[in-house]
XYZ file of C-alpha atoms in Angstrom:
582
model
C 53.310 129.350 110.814
C 56.123 129.096 108.326
C 57.775 132.135 109.798
C 57.590 130.684 113.303
C 59.080 127.379 112.182
C 61.840 129.158 110.364
C 62.596 131.282 113.433
C 62.678 128.162 115.636
C 65.074 126.384 113.264
C 67.372 129.390 113.253
C 67.448 129.563 117.026
C 68.153 125.844 117.239
C 71.034 126.204 114.798
C 72.417 129.122 116.802
C 72.155 127.066 119.971
C 74.145 124.255 118.426
C 76.788 126.714 117.282
C 76.995 128.302 120.702
C 77.496 124.877 122.300
C 80.500 124.168 120.084
C 83.882 124.623 121.784
C 85.612 127.894 120.917
C 88.471 126.103 119.134
C 85.973 124.531 116.734
C 84.467 127.934 115.938
C 87.947 129.393 115.287
C 88.964 126.538 112.998
C 85.855 126.849 110.838
C 87.605 129.510 108.747
C 90.164 126.835 107.773
C 87.542 124.285 106.741
C 86.900 122.538 110.059
C 83.491 120.958 110.393
C 82.266 119.481 113.631
C 80.889 115.959 113.217
C 77.156 115.686 112.738
C 75.347 114.288 115.766
C 73.821 110.946 114.864
C 73.371 107.508 116.335
C 76.538 106.934 118.359
C 76.767 103.391 116.978
C 77.179 104.802 113.459
C 79.939 107.070 114.701
C 81.732 104.255 116.498
C 81.352 101.770 113.622
C 80.866 103.649 110.327
C 79.302 101.730 107.461
C 81.239 100.893 104.299
C 80.563 103.103 101.294
C 78.179 101.680 98.706
C 78.313 102.577 94.996
C 75.466 104.652 93.685
C 72.489 102.691 92.286
C 73.083 104.570 89.029
C 76.327 102.621 88.576
C 74.518 99.289 88.676
C 71.731 100.613 86.461
C 74.318 101.663 83.868
C 75.606 98.081 83.752
C 72.109 96.583 83.775
C 72.618 94.735 87.077
C 69.729 93.818 89.356
C 69.849 94.618 93.081
C 70.699 91.005 94.124
C 73.482 90.831 91.516
C 74.825 94.213 92.612
C 74.817 93.151 96.267
C 76.723 89.967 95.384
C 79.259 91.947 93.368
C 79.831 94.394 96.222
C 80.333 91.545 98.695
C 82.784 89.691 96.457
C 84.673 92.825 95.398
C 85.974 93.230 98.959
C 88.324 90.320 98.254
C 88.300 89.910 94.475
C 89.561 93.454 93.862
C 92.542 93.200 96.250
C 93.393 89.703 94.997
C 93.444 90.828 91.358
C 95.784 93.697 92.201
C 97.945 91.324 94.245
C 98.092 88.933 91.302
C 99.382 91.734 89.087
C 101.957 92.702 91.712
C 103.077 89.092 92.105
C 103.446 88.471 88.379
C 105.641 91.525 87.921
C 107.757 90.839 90.990
C 108.406 87.162 90.307
C 108.994 87.626 86.577
C 112.632 86.743 85.855
C 113.414 87.141 89.563
C 116.843 85.504 89.267
C 118.056 88.286 86.932
C 120.541 89.801 87.167
C 122.402 86.621 88.032
C 124.694 88.491 90.337
C 125.142 89.510 93.956
C 123.806 93.058 93.781
C 124.495 95.843 96.285
C 124.064 94.727 99.941
C 122.991 91.234 98.937
C 126.680 90.564 99.406
C 126.021 90.743 103.168
C 122.489 89.530 103.764
C 122.309 86.608 101.328
C 125.442 85.053 102.828
C 124.475 85.935 106.404
C 121.126 84.227 105.866
C 122.804 81.075 104.584
C 125.182 81.038 107.562
C 122.319 81.507 110.049
C 120.545 78.500 108.574
C 123.582 76.281 108.985
C 125.563 77.781 111.893
C 123.038 79.790 113.895
C 125.254 82.885 113.606
C 126.899 84.980 110.875
C 130.397 84.113 109.657
C 133.281 85.699 107.794
C 133.343 84.729 104.113
C 136.331 84.740 101.774
C 136.730 87.718 99.431
C 135.953 85.602 96.362
C 132.880 83.998 97.937
C 130.403 85.763 95.632
C 132.089 84.455 92.508
C 132.267 80.924 93.912
C 128.600 80.969 94.954
C 127.443 82.033 91.483
C 129.842 79.697 89.699
C 128.952 76.617 91.789
C 125.253 77.347 92.123
C 125.609 77.907 95.862
C 127.526 74.673 96.547
C 130.322 76.183 98.649
C 131.744 75.366 102.084
C 130.478 77.514 104.951
C 133.165 79.114 107.147
C 132.979 78.786 110.928
C 134.696 81.990 112.070
C 132.097 84.331 113.602
C 131.509 87.692 111.939
C 130.669 91.035 113.537
C 127.332 92.191 112.071
C 125.227 95.215 113.000
C 121.668 94.119 112.276
C 119.492 91.622 114.212
C 118.739 88.251 112.623
C 114.979 88.225 111.794
C 115.265 89.655 108.293
C 118.129 87.323 107.469
C 116.122 84.328 108.659
C 113.322 85.467 106.343
C 115.748 85.641 103.413
C 117.182 82.285 104.483
C 113.763 80.675 104.229
C 113.825 81.282 100.477
C 117.356 79.900 100.292
C 116.263 76.803 102.193
C 113.429 76.264 99.705
C 115.202 77.096 96.430
C 118.908 76.975 97.140
C 121.760 79.411 97.609
C 121.076 81.226 94.332
C 119.854 84.707 93.328
C 116.305 83.373 92.952
C 116.527 81.673 96.342
C 117.734 84.669 98.318
C 115.262 87.030 96.574
C 112.255 84.743 96.856
C 110.997 85.798 100.287
C 111.348 89.532 99.686
C 109.246 89.011 96.544
C 106.678 87.094 98.612
C 106.539 89.803 101.268
C 106.372 92.524 98.629
C 103.424 90.813 96.978
C 101.605 90.143 100.250
C 102.164 93.738 101.372
C 100.131 94.889 98.369
C 97.262 92.640 99.468
C 97.541 93.911 103.038
C 97.516 97.516 101.926
C 94.380 96.972 99.820
C 92.571 95.492 102.790
C 93.930 98.017 105.293
C 92.981 100.880 103.001
C 89.495 99.435 102.570
C 89.002 99.230 106.333
C 90.548 102.649 106.923
C 88.518 104.517 104.284
C 85.434 102.272 104.409
C 85.794 102.060 100.638
C 86.829 99.053 98.563
C 87.747 101.369 95.689
C 90.127 103.557 97.710
C 91.648 100.523 99.412
C 92.349 98.876 96.071
C 93.678 102.176 94.745
C 96.219 102.412 97.583
C 97.387 98.857 96.898
C 97.568 99.475 93.145
C 99.684 102.573 93.680
C 102.190 100.594 95.737
C 102.155 97.820 93.130
C 103.401 100.314 90.510
C 105.963 102.050 92.682
C 109.492 101.527 91.476
C 111.147 101.502 94.896
C 108.737 98.871 96.221
C 109.193 96.854 93.016
C 112.999 96.892 93.172
C 113.086 96.179 96.908
C 110.734 93.232 96.339
C 113.314 91.779 93.931
C 116.392 92.349 96.110
C 117.533 90.528 99.250
C 117.745 93.539 101.558
C 116.336 93.948 105.070
C 114.289 97.122 104.659
C 111.538 95.406 102.687
C 111.137 92.968 105.572
C 110.880 95.838 108.058
C 108.208 97.474 105.900
C 106.171 94.272 105.801
C 106.113 93.823 109.575
C 105.400 97.530 110.187
C 102.467 97.445 107.768
C 101.209 94.208 109.341
C 101.370 95.821 112.803
C 99.442 98.842 111.544
C 96.792 96.573 110.031
C 96.445 94.665 113.301
C 95.936 97.921 115.204
C 93.317 99.145 112.730
C 91.399 95.878 113.151
C 91.769 96.174 116.930
C 90.328 99.692 116.762
C 87.289 98.442 114.856
C 86.743 95.493 117.211
C 86.914 97.597 120.380
C 84.576 100.234 118.992
C 82.124 97.485 118.030
C 82.279 96.219 121.610
C 81.679 99.695 122.994
C 78.760 100.226 120.608
C 77.194 96.912 121.662
C 77.548 97.804 125.353
C 75.740 101.136 125.089
C 72.175 100.965 126.444
C 69.218 102.165 124.340
C 68.066 105.685 125.104
C 65.040 105.987 127.352
C 62.023 107.228 125.470
C 63.794 107.270 122.119
C 61.085 106.738 119.562
C 63.506 106.358 116.670
C 65.706 103.765 118.404
C 68.747 106.016 118.312
C 71.456 105.087 120.837
C 72.928 108.036 122.712
C 76.325 108.305 124.436
C 76.431 106.927 127.979
C 79.138 108.104 130.356
C 79.012 105.118 132.724
C 79.240 102.562 129.919
C 81.983 104.486 128.122
C 84.134 104.810 131.245
C 83.637 101.374 132.820
C 83.359 98.897 129.929
C 86.352 96.553 129.783
C 87.509 95.730 126.291
C 89.080 92.342 126.987
C 92.454 90.916 125.964
C 92.288 92.384 122.446
C 94.247 89.698 120.527
C 94.873 91.943 117.524
C 96.880 94.273 119.726
C 99.011 91.338 120.885
C 99.509 90.401 117.235
C 100.665 93.971 116.581
C 103.199 93.623 119.411
C 104.526 90.460 117.783
C 104.823 92.176 114.391
C 106.610 95.153 115.890
C 109.010 92.803 117.695
C 109.807 91.157 114.358
C 110.323 94.582 112.767
C 112.775 95.588 115.508
C 114.404 92.160 115.170
C 115.118 93.023 111.536
C 116.411 96.581 111.948
C 116.416 98.856 114.958
C 114.441 101.645 113.247
C 111.397 99.556 114.145
C 111.802 100.960 117.686
C 110.580 104.370 116.556
C 107.555 102.762 114.944
C 106.799 100.910 118.195
C 106.745 104.177 120.162
C 104.642 106.003 117.579
C 102.115 103.192 117.176
C 101.728 102.761 120.947
C 100.934 106.453 121.311
C 98.554 106.302 118.337
C 96.554 103.350 119.648
C 96.196 104.957 123.104
C 94.811 108.096 121.457
C 92.435 105.900 119.448
C 91.147 104.445 122.721
C 90.647 107.933 124.117
C 88.693 108.923 121.029
C 86.557 105.788 121.166
C 85.575 106.285 124.788
C 84.916 109.986 124.201
C 82.544 109.217 121.324
C 80.800 106.631 123.502
C 80.153 109.361 126.055
C 83.057 109.317 128.542
C 83.348 112.587 130.447
C 86.947 111.802 131.425
C 88.230 109.666 128.534
C 91.928 109.965 129.396
C 91.298 108.830 132.947
C 89.141 105.946 131.709
C 91.806 104.810 129.236
C 94.544 105.086 131.852
C 92.505 102.960 134.238
C 90.986 100.414 131.850
C 93.259 100.125 128.808
C 96.794 101.446 129.188
C 98.246 98.677 131.367
C 97.154 95.837 129.135
C 98.052 97.863 126.043
C 101.606 98.216 127.349
C 101.899 94.497 128.107
C 100.514 93.564 124.686
C 103.058 95.652 122.819
C 106.320 96.506 124.611
C 107.017 93.258 126.536
C 105.753 91.162 123.615
C 108.075 93.038 121.265
C 111.025 92.600 123.652
C 110.416 88.864 124.093
C 110.067 88.467 120.320
C 113.324 90.321 119.780
C 115.206 88.164 122.289
C 113.728 84.987 120.804
C 115.082 85.966 117.398
C 118.613 85.585 118.802
C 118.047 81.935 119.746
C 120.585 80.648 117.208
C 123.277 82.961 118.572
C 122.315 82.173 122.195
C 122.523 78.400 121.618
C 125.871 78.627 119.847
C 128.968 77.561 121.861
C 130.277 80.043 124.431
C 133.849 78.760 124.266
C 134.934 81.122 121.488
C 133.760 78.921 118.641
C 130.190 80.313 118.583
C 128.648 83.633 117.616
C 130.523 86.915 117.764
C 130.907 88.121 121.391
C 129.066 84.968 122.574
C 131.876 84.300 125.062
C 132.284 87.920 126.235
C 130.667 87.384 129.667
C 132.976 84.442 130.378
C 136.133 86.289 129.324
C 136.352 90.106 129.194
C 133.041 90.573 131.011
C 133.906 88.700 134.195
C 133.050 90.426 137.455
C 130.949 93.533 137.941
C 127.547 94.062 139.511
C 125.483 92.244 136.882
C 126.945 88.770 137.220
C 123.647 87.436 138.575
C 122.262 87.676 135.006
C 122.815 84.747 132.601
C 126.062 84.948 130.658
C 124.230 84.894 127.331
C 122.178 87.951 128.301
C 125.210 89.941 129.446
C 127.109 88.984 126.312
C 124.154 89.971 124.132
C 123.827 93.309 125.933
C 127.519 94.011 125.319
C 127.112 93.082 121.666
C 124.121 95.386 121.284
C 125.975 98.252 122.951
C 128.823 97.856 120.455
C 126.319 97.845 117.601
C 124.747 101.049 118.931
C 128.149 102.736 119.018
C 128.700 101.667 115.419
C 125.361 103.002 114.195
C 125.598 106.442 115.790
C 129.162 106.874 114.569
C 128.673 105.640 110.997
C 129.718 108.501 108.726
C 131.826 106.856 106.025
C 131.129 108.592 102.687
C 129.240 106.552 100.101
C 128.526 107.314 96.459
C 124.788 106.829 96.877
C 124.203 108.240 100.343
C 121.426 110.825 100.568
C 119.923 113.292 102.994
C 116.344 112.580 104.131
C 115.328 116.048 102.916
C 115.700 114.733 99.356
C 113.722 111.515 99.750
C 110.197 112.710 98.911
C 111.442 114.216 95.636
C 113.579 111.075 94.932
C 116.693 113.215 94.815
C 119.315 110.478 95.118
C 118.225 106.911 94.306
C 120.610 103.983 94.759
C 122.057 101.987 91.876
C 122.117 98.330 92.945
C 123.607 96.979 89.712
C 125.175 98.409 86.564
C 126.867 96.867 83.524
C 127.722 98.133 80.039
C 127.355 95.178 77.660
C 128.579 95.494 74.091
C 126.167 95.221 71.122
C 125.053 91.625 70.636
C 125.899 90.553 74.191
C 123.777 90.169 77.363
C 120.636 91.400 75.638
C 122.174 94.489 74.045
C 120.726 94.934 70.530
C 123.177 94.244 67.722
C 122.323 97.568 66.087
C 122.755 99.564 69.309
C 125.763 101.328 67.806
C 127.555 101.727 71.134
C 127.492 100.063 74.504
C 124.227 99.455 76.249
C 123.337 100.047 79.886
C 121.993 97.442 82.309
C 120.958 98.956 85.606
C 118.818 98.139 88.627
C 118.005 101.536 90.112
C 116.131 101.778 93.428
C 114.053 104.741 92.272
C 110.527 105.394 93.412
C 108.080 106.045 90.560
C 108.746 109.804 90.301
C 105.210 111.016 89.587
C 103.877 108.920 92.475
C 106.382 110.347 94.953
C 105.994 113.920 93.746
C 102.204 113.652 94.012
C 102.638 112.042 97.452
C 104.442 115.190 98.586
C 101.194 117.123 98.049
C 99.241 114.269 99.621
C 101.282 114.621 102.834
C 100.237 118.259 103.050
C 96.636 117.238 102.421
C 96.513 114.634 105.201
C 98.176 117.038 107.632
C 95.514 119.626 106.839
C 92.810 116.992 107.052
C 94.064 115.773 110.412
C 94.627 119.171 112.002
C 91.652 121.135 110.707
C 89.106 118.378 110.114
C 90.164 116.156 113.011
C 90.090 113.164 110.660
C 91.563 110.188 112.541
C 92.377 108.427 109.258
C 94.620 111.280 108.183
C 96.220 111.251 111.625
C 96.922 107.508 111.377
C 98.514 107.943 107.952
C 100.572 110.895 109.176
C 101.719 108.815 112.160
C 102.946 106.025 109.856
C 104.857 108.491 107.680
C 106.349 110.297 110.676
C 107.431 107.071 112.412
C 109.314 105.843 109.347
C 110.635 109.191 108.121
C 111.257 111.784 110.813
C 113.762 109.785 112.949
C 116.289 109.897 110.103
C 116.512 113.689 110.424
C 118.305 113.133 113.733
C 121.125 111.350 111.871
C 121.812 113.679 108.942
C 125.561 113.276 109.434
C 125.214 109.490 109.292
C 125.543 107.481 106.085
C 121.926 106.811 105.100
C 120.190 105.863 101.860
C 116.967 106.615 100.017
C 115.763 103.008 100.126
C 115.230 103.361 103.905
C 112.072 105.218 102.849
C 110.452 101.922 101.866
C 109.274 101.604 105.490
C 106.816 104.505 105.161
C 105.967 104.015 101.481
C 102.639 102.218 102.231
C 101.504 105.282 104.174
C 102.457 107.562 101.283
C 100.228 105.413 99.066
C 97.394 105.668 101.605
C 97.844 109.449 101.713
C 97.749 109.668 97.923
C 94.658 107.449 97.752
C 92.962 109.691 100.324
C 93.809 112.795 98.300
C 92.548 111.179 95.088
C 89.330 110.335 96.930
C 88.954 114.029 97.739
C 89.601 114.896 94.083
C 86.802 112.536 93.078
C 84.450 114.517 95.285
C 82.636 114.006 98.584
C 79.336 112.134 98.877
C 76.446 114.145 97.556
C 78.505 115.967 94.932
C 76.825 117.016 91.725
C 77.238 114.903 88.627
C 79.355 117.619 87.006
C 81.650 117.682 90.043
C 81.958 113.909 89.979
C 82.813 113.814 86.272
C 85.447 116.528 86.626
C 86.919 114.823 89.685
C 86.960 111.406 88.024
C 88.719 112.849 84.969
C 91.415 114.556 87.063
C 91.926 111.521 89.311
C 91.991 109.140 86.337
C 94.614 111.211 84.528
C 96.828 111.264 87.627
C 96.591 107.497 88.188
C 97.225 106.724 84.506
C 100.266 109.001 84.454
C 101.688 107.209 87.505
C 101.117 103.812 85.854
C 102.726 105.060 82.622
C 105.679 106.395 84.628
C 106.259 102.954 86.150
C 106.155 101.302 82.722
C 108.536 103.935 81.337
C 111.158 103.153 83.971
C 110.607 99.384 83.812
C 113.944 98.701 82.006
C 115.992 100.346 84.762
C 114.004 98.599 87.480
C 114.666 95.146 86.007
C 118.221 95.457 84.703
C 117.313 95.111 81.031
C 119.964 96.026 78.466
C 118.921 99.211 76.652
C 120.857 101.549 74.330
C 122.838 104.117 76.254
C 120.814 107.002 74.784
C 117.595 105.330 75.952
C 119.112 104.992 79.399
C 120.179 108.664 79.421
C 116.646 109.744 78.513
C 115.468 108.152 81.762
C 117.981 110.018 83.920
C 115.652 112.962 84.537
C 117.833 114.450 87.260
C 121.622 114.718 87.310
C 121.636 113.231 90.808
C 120.195 109.958 89.493
C 123.455 109.092 87.742
């Protein structure tokens, strides 16, 4: 009897293997595993991971207390990490009391947008007057030619409106967005990995990244782009969960199923309509705001649109669709396009309202009067003058961007970004002993620097994490790894098309959250998969813990050159690990 049962089980296993597509069988040598067949509802809406009962037993917690702790940890954990991120980012935010790096453009542009509706040309000594008079300076009226859309500058201007035209005022909103982005990443990571621990780990890693920290304390546009891109990604992840829940609820129970298991159903999977999907519309709005800050948001829009369509295909396939691409094209693609591309375009145009409403007699925004002067005639005169003038302006900006090749001390090639080859120095001073925080016994001059340097150990480990998620996506068909890879690619790969252009390392802030997600995913693999032995878990926890502690130590070690503290020159030199950092 035992022999017969064993023979039957073997034949069943062989039958399953034979039914697998040939590509799955070929990829098994690289670690591919086909998903286990289970209740389709569990595959559409996976459950969140629960800590082992042994953990609660070790702390002496009862089952009701453990359940309460798990429920509250979903928000308490992310909020505690966000509190830490906020405290560090707002600490002494007005220091250095100076206009550092490109704040010389965006802080003043933001102030002009608040009061004029368009950017203006400032006097050469404007920075000194602003700092000397605590922001109480006259605002010029002559329009300035600028090459970035206004959303990010309006965001910076909100802080100036609240706290004045001061370093604290123009850095306030980037600090707010930097802090909130940590909270978002914790929650996004939790939803992505179905693990509160890994979600909080991803947020904690970004909280101790030097580039994110410095960008949160500087009035530049790229931090704003990152925030809206991450928000759009979070909206799409929520939309994915909501639509899969709707598909799971629509599936009929299997006939004659004694165990209540729901099987895939082709008709339901191919004909169920998923509604308006408000989270996808919210993603379109966020992407429009990202593009309205800097144009590199366009690449993210394209990548995310493709990603969410593929998510729909996967969802309908799991639900049982025999022709998932056809079903998505018929049921989802049209509304998906409307919810993203037109929404993003309308949002972008709306961001130019101040410029559009400015006078068109030559006293308004730059090129505002182009259609009424140089742009008269032609075949597009049926369009409003403001739209034709804006189109001309944008074309000039495009020509500027593609032709920008002026050498800069801190320019870098995107090949060097993952290894932090050439960070950007935003601020540097050499105070004498006894002045500006330099110790009296320093012996020689001190160094005060704000260096936009990613925490090196985090970025170097993230390089391996990128390889891991690519392997996980390609050979394991893990959609989470694919989503992370998409975020990295959308923010990173486009810059390789402009290697002759003047570009900087801090542009990488846009895909930093996805690097942190990739690293958290890799650390989760180091910890060990579910069902691992206790020895494997202990070894994994030790290795993962050492890595995380080293990254945190690395951030603390570089703290003085992230915050512009005066340190002895030898102490500063000891932190210049690579010659290219100087």
